[in-house]
Amino acid sequence: MRSIRWTSHSYEDTLALGARFAKCLKAGDIVCLFGDLGAGKTAFTKGIARGLKINPHEVHSPTFVLMSVYEGKIPVYHFDLYRIGASDLLDIGYEEFFYGKGLAVIEWSERLGALMPKDHWHVKLAHQGDDRRNITLSYQGVSLKERFDKAAKKLA
Ligand SMILES: Nc1ncnc2c1ncn2[C@@H]1O[C@H](COP(=O)(O)OP(=O)(O)OP(=O)(O)O)[C@@H](O)[C@H]1O
Ligand SMILES: [Mg+2]
């Protein structure tokens, strides 16, 4: 199996999925989120935060800052590339956060271009009308294969 697909029927559903997924994550991981405006990327990130014992109310898209840091079971580095570009990432020394001591979660990963990490959890969110969203989890990179298989069993 290479991907797991869920249908979320509500905002709260998406949070709950993110929280369940968070149990499969560890420090050093990178979660790349893909999907249009309002697809639920921030909602899913709030869910991940909840799963890591971070108050989801702390989580907002870091629109006017380059990155937000949340301290939970592990540090979470939250990026949103809607308004910032690869050059901004280079300026802040993004490697320290992508490949560092915490978990990196990146909204608008479509925009990473050449900085797309070779190994990452790949989460695609798509509108399905009203409050429905398709959420597809897959991965890139051999280092995640075993962990993905385990996660798929746990989350399917
Ligand atoms: N099933 C659902 N899952 C997530 N959000 C939903 C769902 N149904 C409705 N919504 C609504 O869609 C919006 C999702 O907003 P959210 O900020 O999470 O999207 P986003 O992908 O981060 O958008 P942006 O690209 O602007 O950052 C919220 O207003 C939320 O209430
Ligand atoms: Mg967002």
PDB file of C-alpha atoms and ligand atoms in Angstrom:
ATOM      1  CA  MET A   1       0.000   0.000   0.000  1.00  0.00           C
ATOM      2  CA  ARG A   2       1.317   3.455  -0.855  1.00  0.00           C
ATOM      3  CA  SER A   3      -1.425   5.711   0.436  1.00  0.00           C
ATOM      4  CA  ILE A   4      -4.337   5.893   2.853  1.00  0.00           C
ATOM      5  CA  ARG A   5      -7.387   7.935   2.070  1.00  0.00           C
ATOM      6  CA  TRP A   6      -9.995   9.281   4.467  1.00  0.00           C
ATOM      7  CA  THR A   7     -13.115  11.326   4.014  1.00  0.00           C
ATOM      8  CA  SER A   8     -13.495  14.046   6.607  1.00  0.00           C
ATOM      9  CA  HIS A   9     -17.071  15.206   7.135  1.00  0.00           C
ATOM     10  CA  SER A  10     -16.326  18.154   9.372  1.00  0.00           C
ATOM     11  CA  TYR A  11     -13.675  20.471  10.715  1.00  0.00           C
ATOM     12  CA  GLU A  12     -13.649  18.442  13.945  1.00  0.00           C
ATOM     13  CA  ASP A  13     -13.140  15.219  11.926  1.00  0.00           C
ATOM     14  CA  THR A  14     -10.045  16.717  10.330  1.00  0.00           C
ATOM     15  CA  LEU A  15      -8.688  17.700  13.734  1.00  0.00           C
ATOM     16  CA  ALA A  16      -9.306  14.195  15.029  1.00  0.00           C
ATOM     17  CA  LEU A  17      -7.496  12.657  12.045  1.00  0.00           C
ATOM     18  CA  GLY A  18      -4.536  14.961  12.563  1.00  0.00           C
ATOM     19  CA  ALA A  19      -4.406  13.995  16.242  1.00  0.00           C
ATOM     20  CA  ARG A  20      -4.437  10.270  15.406  1.00  0.00           C
ATOM     21  CA  PHE A  21      -1.761  10.744  12.768  1.00  0.00           C
ATOM     22  CA  ALA A  22       0.415  12.650  15.278  1.00  0.00           C
ATOM     23  CA  LYS A  23       0.837   9.424  17.274  1.00  0.00           C
ATOM     24  CA  CYS A  24       2.821   8.047  14.332  1.00  0.00           C
ATOM     25  CA  LEU A  25       5.198  11.020  14.209  1.00  0.00           C
ATOM     26  CA  LYS A  26       8.498  11.681  15.899  1.00  0.00           C
ATOM     27  CA  ALA A  27      11.140  14.375  16.183  1.00  0.00           C
ATOM     28  CA  GLY A  28      13.009  14.822  12.924  1.00  0.00           C
ATOM     29  CA  ASP A  29       9.953  14.109  10.787  1.00  0.00           C
ATOM     30  CA  ILE A  30       8.671  16.469   8.124  1.00  0.00           C
ATOM     31  CA  VAL A  31       4.988  16.672   7.228  1.00  0.00           C
ATOM     32  CA  CYS A  32       4.324  18.355   3.877  1.00  0.00           C
ATOM     33  CA  LEU A  33       0.732  19.548   3.472  1.00  0.00           C
ATOM     34  CA  PHE A  34      -0.755  20.131   0.026  1.00  0.00           C
ATOM     35  CA  GLY A  35      -4.125  21.549  -0.968  1.00  0.00           C
ATOM     36  CA  ASP A  36      -6.020  24.673  -1.944  1.00  0.00           C
ATOM     37  CA  LEU A  37      -7.149  27.612   0.162  1.00  0.00           C
ATOM     38  CA  GLY A  38      -9.485  26.396   2.872  1.00  0.00           C
ATOM     39  CA  ALA A  39      -8.785  22.721   2.210  1.00  0.00           C
ATOM     40  CA  GLY A  40      -8.036  22.198   5.891  1.00  0.00           C
ATOM     41  CA  LYS A  41      -4.245  22.328   6.161  1.00  0.00           C
ATOM     42  CA  THR A  42      -4.300  24.476   9.288  1.00  0.00           C
ATOM     43  CA  ALA A  43      -7.111  22.367  10.762  1.00  0.00           C
ATOM     44  CA  PHE A  44      -5.030  19.228  10.219  1.00  0.00           C
ATOM     45  CA  THR A  45      -2.014  20.978  11.790  1.00  0.00           C
ATOM     46  CA  LYS A  46      -4.148  21.869  14.831  1.00  0.00           C
ATOM     47  CA  GLY A  47      -5.016  18.192  15.069  1.00  0.00           C
ATOM     48  CA  ILE A  48      -1.346  17.203  14.958  1.00  0.00           C
ATOM     49  CA  ALA A  49      -0.711  19.753  17.708  1.00  0.00           C
ATOM     50  CA  ARG A  50      -3.515  18.332  19.814  1.00  0.00           C
ATOM     51  CA  GLY A  51      -2.052  14.852  19.398  1.00  0.00           C
ATOM     52  CA  LEU A  52       1.274  16.163  20.700  1.00  0.00           C
ATOM     53  CA  LYS A  53      -0.280  17.840  23.745  1.00  0.00           C
ATOM     54  CA  ILE A  54      -0.083  21.344  22.321  1.00  0.00           C
ATOM     55  CA  ASN A  55      -3.151  23.542  22.710  1.00  0.00           C
ATOM     56  CA  PRO A  56      -4.675  23.740  19.193  1.00  0.00           C
ATOM     57  CA  HIS A  57      -5.674  27.340  19.967  1.00  0.00           C
ATOM     58  CA  GLU A  58      -1.982  28.205  19.802  1.00  0.00           C
ATOM     59  CA  VAL A  59      -1.903  27.133  16.176  1.00  0.00           C
ATOM     60  CA  HIS A  60      -2.518  29.739  13.481  1.00  0.00           C
ATOM     61  CA  SER A  61      -1.167  29.866   9.981  1.00  0.00           C
ATOM     62  CA  PRO A  62       2.077  31.763  10.403  1.00  0.00           C
ATOM     63  CA  THR A  63       1.076  34.256   7.727  1.00  0.00           C
ATOM     64  CA  PHE A  64       3.057  37.253   8.899  1.00  0.00           C
ATOM     65  CA  VAL A  65       5.944  35.410  10.460  1.00  0.00           C
ATOM     66  CA  LEU A  66       8.136  32.910   8.733  1.00  0.00           C
ATOM     67  CA  MET A  67       7.479  30.154  11.198  1.00  0.00           C
ATOM     68  CA  SER A  68       5.733  29.406  14.484  1.00  0.00           C
ATOM     69  CA  VAL A  69       7.224  27.150  17.134  1.00  0.00           C
ATOM     70  CA  TYR A  70       5.032  25.179  19.548  1.00  0.00           C
ATOM     71  CA  GLU A  71       6.416  23.229  22.479  1.00  0.00           C
ATOM     72  CA  GLY A  72       4.670  19.938  23.077  1.00  0.00           C
ATOM     73  CA  LYS A  73       5.865  16.365  23.489  1.00  0.00           C
ATOM     74  CA  ILE A  74       8.311  17.420  20.782  1.00  0.00           C
ATOM     75  CA  PRO A  75       8.870  20.913  19.303  1.00  0.00           C
ATOM     76  CA  VAL A  76       6.734  21.657  16.257  1.00  0.00           C
ATOM     77  CA  TYR A  77       7.921  24.085  13.569  1.00  0.00           C
ATOM     78  CA  HIS A  78       4.950  25.299  11.577  1.00  0.00           C
ATOM     79  CA  PHE A  79       5.569  26.906   8.180  1.00  0.00           C
ATOM     80  CA  ASP A  80       3.117  28.391   5.692  1.00  0.00           C
ATOM     81  CA  LEU A  81       4.561  29.087   2.268  1.00  0.00           C
ATOM     82  CA  TYR A  82       1.545  30.972   0.921  1.00  0.00           C
ATOM     83  CA  ARG A  83       3.281  34.312   1.276  1.00  0.00           C
ATOM     84  CA  ILE A  84       6.900  33.410   1.743  1.00  0.00           C
ATOM     85  CA  GLY A  85       9.237  31.864  -0.770  1.00  0.00           C
ATOM     86  CA  ALA A  86      12.259  29.629  -0.911  1.00  0.00           C
ATOM     87  CA  SER A  87      14.599  32.625  -0.510  1.00  0.00           C
ATOM     88  CA  ASP A  88      12.957  33.458   2.857  1.00  0.00           C
ATOM     89  CA  LEU A  89      13.481  29.872   3.941  1.00  0.00           C
ATOM     90  CA  LEU A  90      17.151  30.101   3.007  1.00  0.00           C
ATOM     91  CA  ASP A  91      17.430  33.377   4.965  1.00  0.00           C
ATOM     92  CA  ILE A  92      16.201  31.836   8.203  1.00  0.00           C
ATOM     93  CA  GLY A  93      18.388  28.764   7.874  1.00  0.00           C
ATOM     94  CA  TYR A  94      15.435  26.450   7.346  1.00  0.00           C
ATOM     95  CA  GLU A  95      17.658  23.346   7.533  1.00  0.00           C
ATOM     96  CA  GLU A  96      17.880  23.734  11.297  1.00  0.00           C
ATOM     97  CA  PHE A  97      14.095  23.307  11.495  1.00  0.00           C
ATOM     98  CA  PHE A  98      13.455  20.844   8.685  1.00  0.00           C
ATOM     99  CA  TYR A  99      16.313  18.586   9.743  1.00  0.00           C
ATOM    100  CA  GLY A 100      16.529  19.422  13.425  1.00  0.00           C
ATOM    101  CA  LYS A 101      15.231  18.427  16.827  1.00  0.00           C
ATOM    102  CA  GLY A 102      11.533  18.748  16.177  1.00  0.00           C
ATOM    103  CA  LEU A 103       8.716  18.052  13.778  1.00  0.00           C
ATOM    104  CA  ALA A 104       8.327  20.358  10.771  1.00  0.00           C
ATOM    105  CA  VAL A 105       4.818  20.892   9.374  1.00  0.00           C
ATOM    106  CA  ILE A 106       4.661  22.835   6.110  1.00  0.00           C
ATOM    107  CA  GLU A 107       1.492  24.293   4.578  1.00  0.00           C
ATOM    108  CA  TRP A 108       1.566  25.028   0.824  1.00  0.00           C
ATOM    109  CA  SER A 109       4.367  22.522   0.282  1.00  0.00           C
ATOM    110  CA  GLU A 110       3.660  22.801  -3.462  1.00  0.00           C
ATOM    111  CA  ARG A 111       5.831  25.910  -3.186  1.00  0.00           C
ATOM    112  CA  LEU A 112       8.926  24.240  -1.758  1.00  0.00           C
ATOM    113  CA  GLY A 113      10.349  23.583  -5.201  1.00  0.00           C
ATOM    114  CA  ALA A 114      13.947  22.419  -4.938  1.00  0.00           C
ATOM    115  CA  LEU A 115      13.773  22.575  -1.127  1.00  0.00           C
ATOM    116  CA  MET A 116      11.213  19.735  -1.021  1.00  0.00           C
ATOM    117  CA  PRO A 117      12.687  17.247   1.456  1.00  0.00           C
ATOM    118  CA  LYS A 118      13.552  13.905  -0.082  1.00  0.00           C
ATOM    119  CA  ASP A 119      11.914  12.076   2.823  1.00  0.00           C
ATOM    120  CA  HIS A 120       8.605  13.368   4.095  1.00  0.00           C
ATOM    121  CA  TRP A 121       5.053  12.461   5.056  1.00  0.00           C
ATOM    122  CA  HIS A 122       2.842  13.679   2.235  1.00  0.00           C
ATOM    123  CA  VAL A 123      -0.666  14.848   3.141  1.00  0.00           C
ATOM    124  CA  LYS A 124      -2.999  16.060   0.426  1.00  0.00           C
ATOM    125  CA  LEU A 125      -6.297  17.714   1.352  1.00  0.00           C
ATOM    126  CA  ALA A 126      -8.996  18.340  -1.235  1.00  0.00           C
ATOM    127  CA  HIS A 127     -12.446  19.951  -1.178  1.00  0.00           C
ATOM    128  CA  GLN A 128     -15.340  17.591  -1.847  1.00  0.00           C
ATOM    129  CA  GLY A 129     -18.148  20.088  -1.481  1.00  0.00           C
ATOM    130  CA  ASP A 130     -19.597  21.659   1.667  1.00  0.00           C
ATOM    131  CA  ASP A 131     -17.816  20.309   4.706  1.00  0.00           C
ATOM    132  CA  ARG A 132     -16.381  17.218   3.030  1.00  0.00           C
ATOM    133  CA  ARG A 133     -12.673  16.841   2.417  1.00  0.00           C
ATOM    134  CA  ASN A 134     -10.607  14.005   1.018  1.00  0.00           C
ATOM    135  CA  ILE A 135      -7.400  13.556   2.958  1.00  0.00           C
ATOM    136  CA  THR A 136      -4.699  11.337   1.494  1.00  0.00           C
ATOM    137  CA  LEU A 137      -1.623  10.276   3.416  1.00  0.00           C
ATOM    138  CA  SER A 138       1.410   8.924   1.601  1.00  0.00           C
ATOM    139  CA  TYR A 139       5.161   9.329   1.912  1.00  0.00           C
ATOM    140  CA  GLN A 140       8.298  10.034  -0.031  1.00  0.00           C
ATOM    141  CA  GLY A 141      11.628   8.380   0.671  1.00  0.00           C
ATOM    142  CA  VAL A 142      12.615   4.847   1.610  1.00  0.00           C
ATOM    143  CA  SER A 143      13.376   5.824   5.207  1.00  0.00           C
ATOM    144  CA  LEU A 144       9.624   6.153   5.852  1.00  0.00           C
ATOM    145  CA  LYS A 145       8.450   2.980   4.177  1.00  0.00           C
ATOM    146  CA  GLU A 146       8.294   0.786   7.262  1.00  0.00           C
ATOM    147  CA  ARG A 147       6.825   3.512   9.409  1.00  0.00           C
ATOM    148  CA  PHE A 148       4.213   4.268   6.773  1.00  0.00           C
ATOM    149  CA  ASP A 149       3.188   0.612   6.641  1.00  0.00           C
ATOM    150  CA  LYS A 150       2.814   0.569  10.409  1.00  0.00           C
ATOM    151  CA  ALA A 151       0.894   3.843  10.383  1.00  0.00           C
ATOM    152  CA  ALA A 152      -1.382   2.555   7.629  1.00  0.00           C
ATOM    153  CA  LYS A 153      -2.334  -0.459   9.746  1.00  0.00           C
ATOM    154  CA  LYS A 154      -2.972   1.701  12.767  1.00  0.00           C
ATOM    155  CA  LEU A 155      -4.913   4.428  10.979  1.00  0.00           C
ATOM    156  CA  ALA A 156      -6.816   2.595   8.254  1.00  0.00           C
TER     157      ALA A 156
HETATM  158  N1  LIG B   1     -14.016  18.664   6.833  1.00  0.00           N
HETATM  159  C1  LIG B   1     -13.387  19.833   7.069  1.00  0.00           C
HETATM  160  N2  LIG B   1     -12.088  19.833   7.432  1.00  0.00           N
HETATM  161  C2  LIG B   1     -11.428  20.997   7.634  1.00  0.00           C
HETATM  162  N3  LIG B   1     -11.979  22.222   7.524  1.00  0.00           N
HETATM  163  C3  LIG B   1     -13.281  22.266   7.172  1.00  0.00           C
HETATM  164  C4  LIG B   1     -14.033  21.085   6.929  1.00  0.00           C
HETATM  165  N4  LIG B   1     -15.291  21.440   6.589  1.00  0.00           N
HETATM  166  C5  LIG B   1     -15.323  22.769   6.616  1.00  0.00           C
HETATM  167  N5  LIG B   1     -14.126  23.298   6.965  1.00  0.00           N
HETATM  168  C6  LIG B   1     -13.809  24.728   7.034  1.00  0.00           C
HETATM  169  O1  LIG B   1     -12.827  24.988   6.037  1.00  0.00           O
HETATM  170  C7  LIG B   1     -11.858  25.893   6.534  1.00  0.00           C
HETATM  171  C8  LIG B   1     -10.508  25.228   6.559  1.00  0.00           C
HETATM  172  O2  LIG B   1      -9.605  26.202   6.945  1.00  0.00           O
HETATM  173  P1  LIG B   1      -8.062  25.956   7.122  1.00  0.00           P
HETATM  174  O3  LIG B   1      -7.521  27.253   7.615  1.00  0.00           O
HETATM  175  O4  LIG B   1      -7.798  24.741   7.924  1.00  0.00           O
HETATM  176  O5  LIG B   1      -7.617  25.699   5.616  1.00  0.00           O
HETATM  177  P2  LIG B   1      -6.158  25.851   4.980  1.00  0.00           P
HETATM  178  O6  LIG B   1      -6.016  24.742   4.013  1.00  0.00           O
HETATM  179  O7  LIG B   1      -5.142  25.970   6.044  1.00  0.00           O
HETATM  180  O8  LIG B   1      -6.285  27.219   4.187  1.00  0.00           O
HETATM  181  P3  LIG B   1      -5.139  28.279   3.813  1.00  0.00           P
HETATM  182  O9  LIG B   1      -4.609  27.851   2.487  1.00  0.00           O
HETATM  183  O10 LIG B   1      -5.861  29.561   3.741  1.00  0.00           O
HETATM  184  O11 LIG B   1      -4.070  28.244   4.871  1.00  0.00           O
HETATM  185  C9  LIG B   1     -12.335  26.315   7.925  1.00  0.00           C
HETATM  186  O12 LIG B   1     -13.083  27.481   7.803  1.00  0.00           O
HETATM  187  C10 LIG B   1     -13.202  25.158   8.352  1.00  0.00           C
HETATM  188  O13 LIG B   1     -14.215  25.532   9.275  1.00  0.00           O
HETATM  189 MG    MG B   2      -3.708  27.382   6.525  1.00  0.00          MG
END
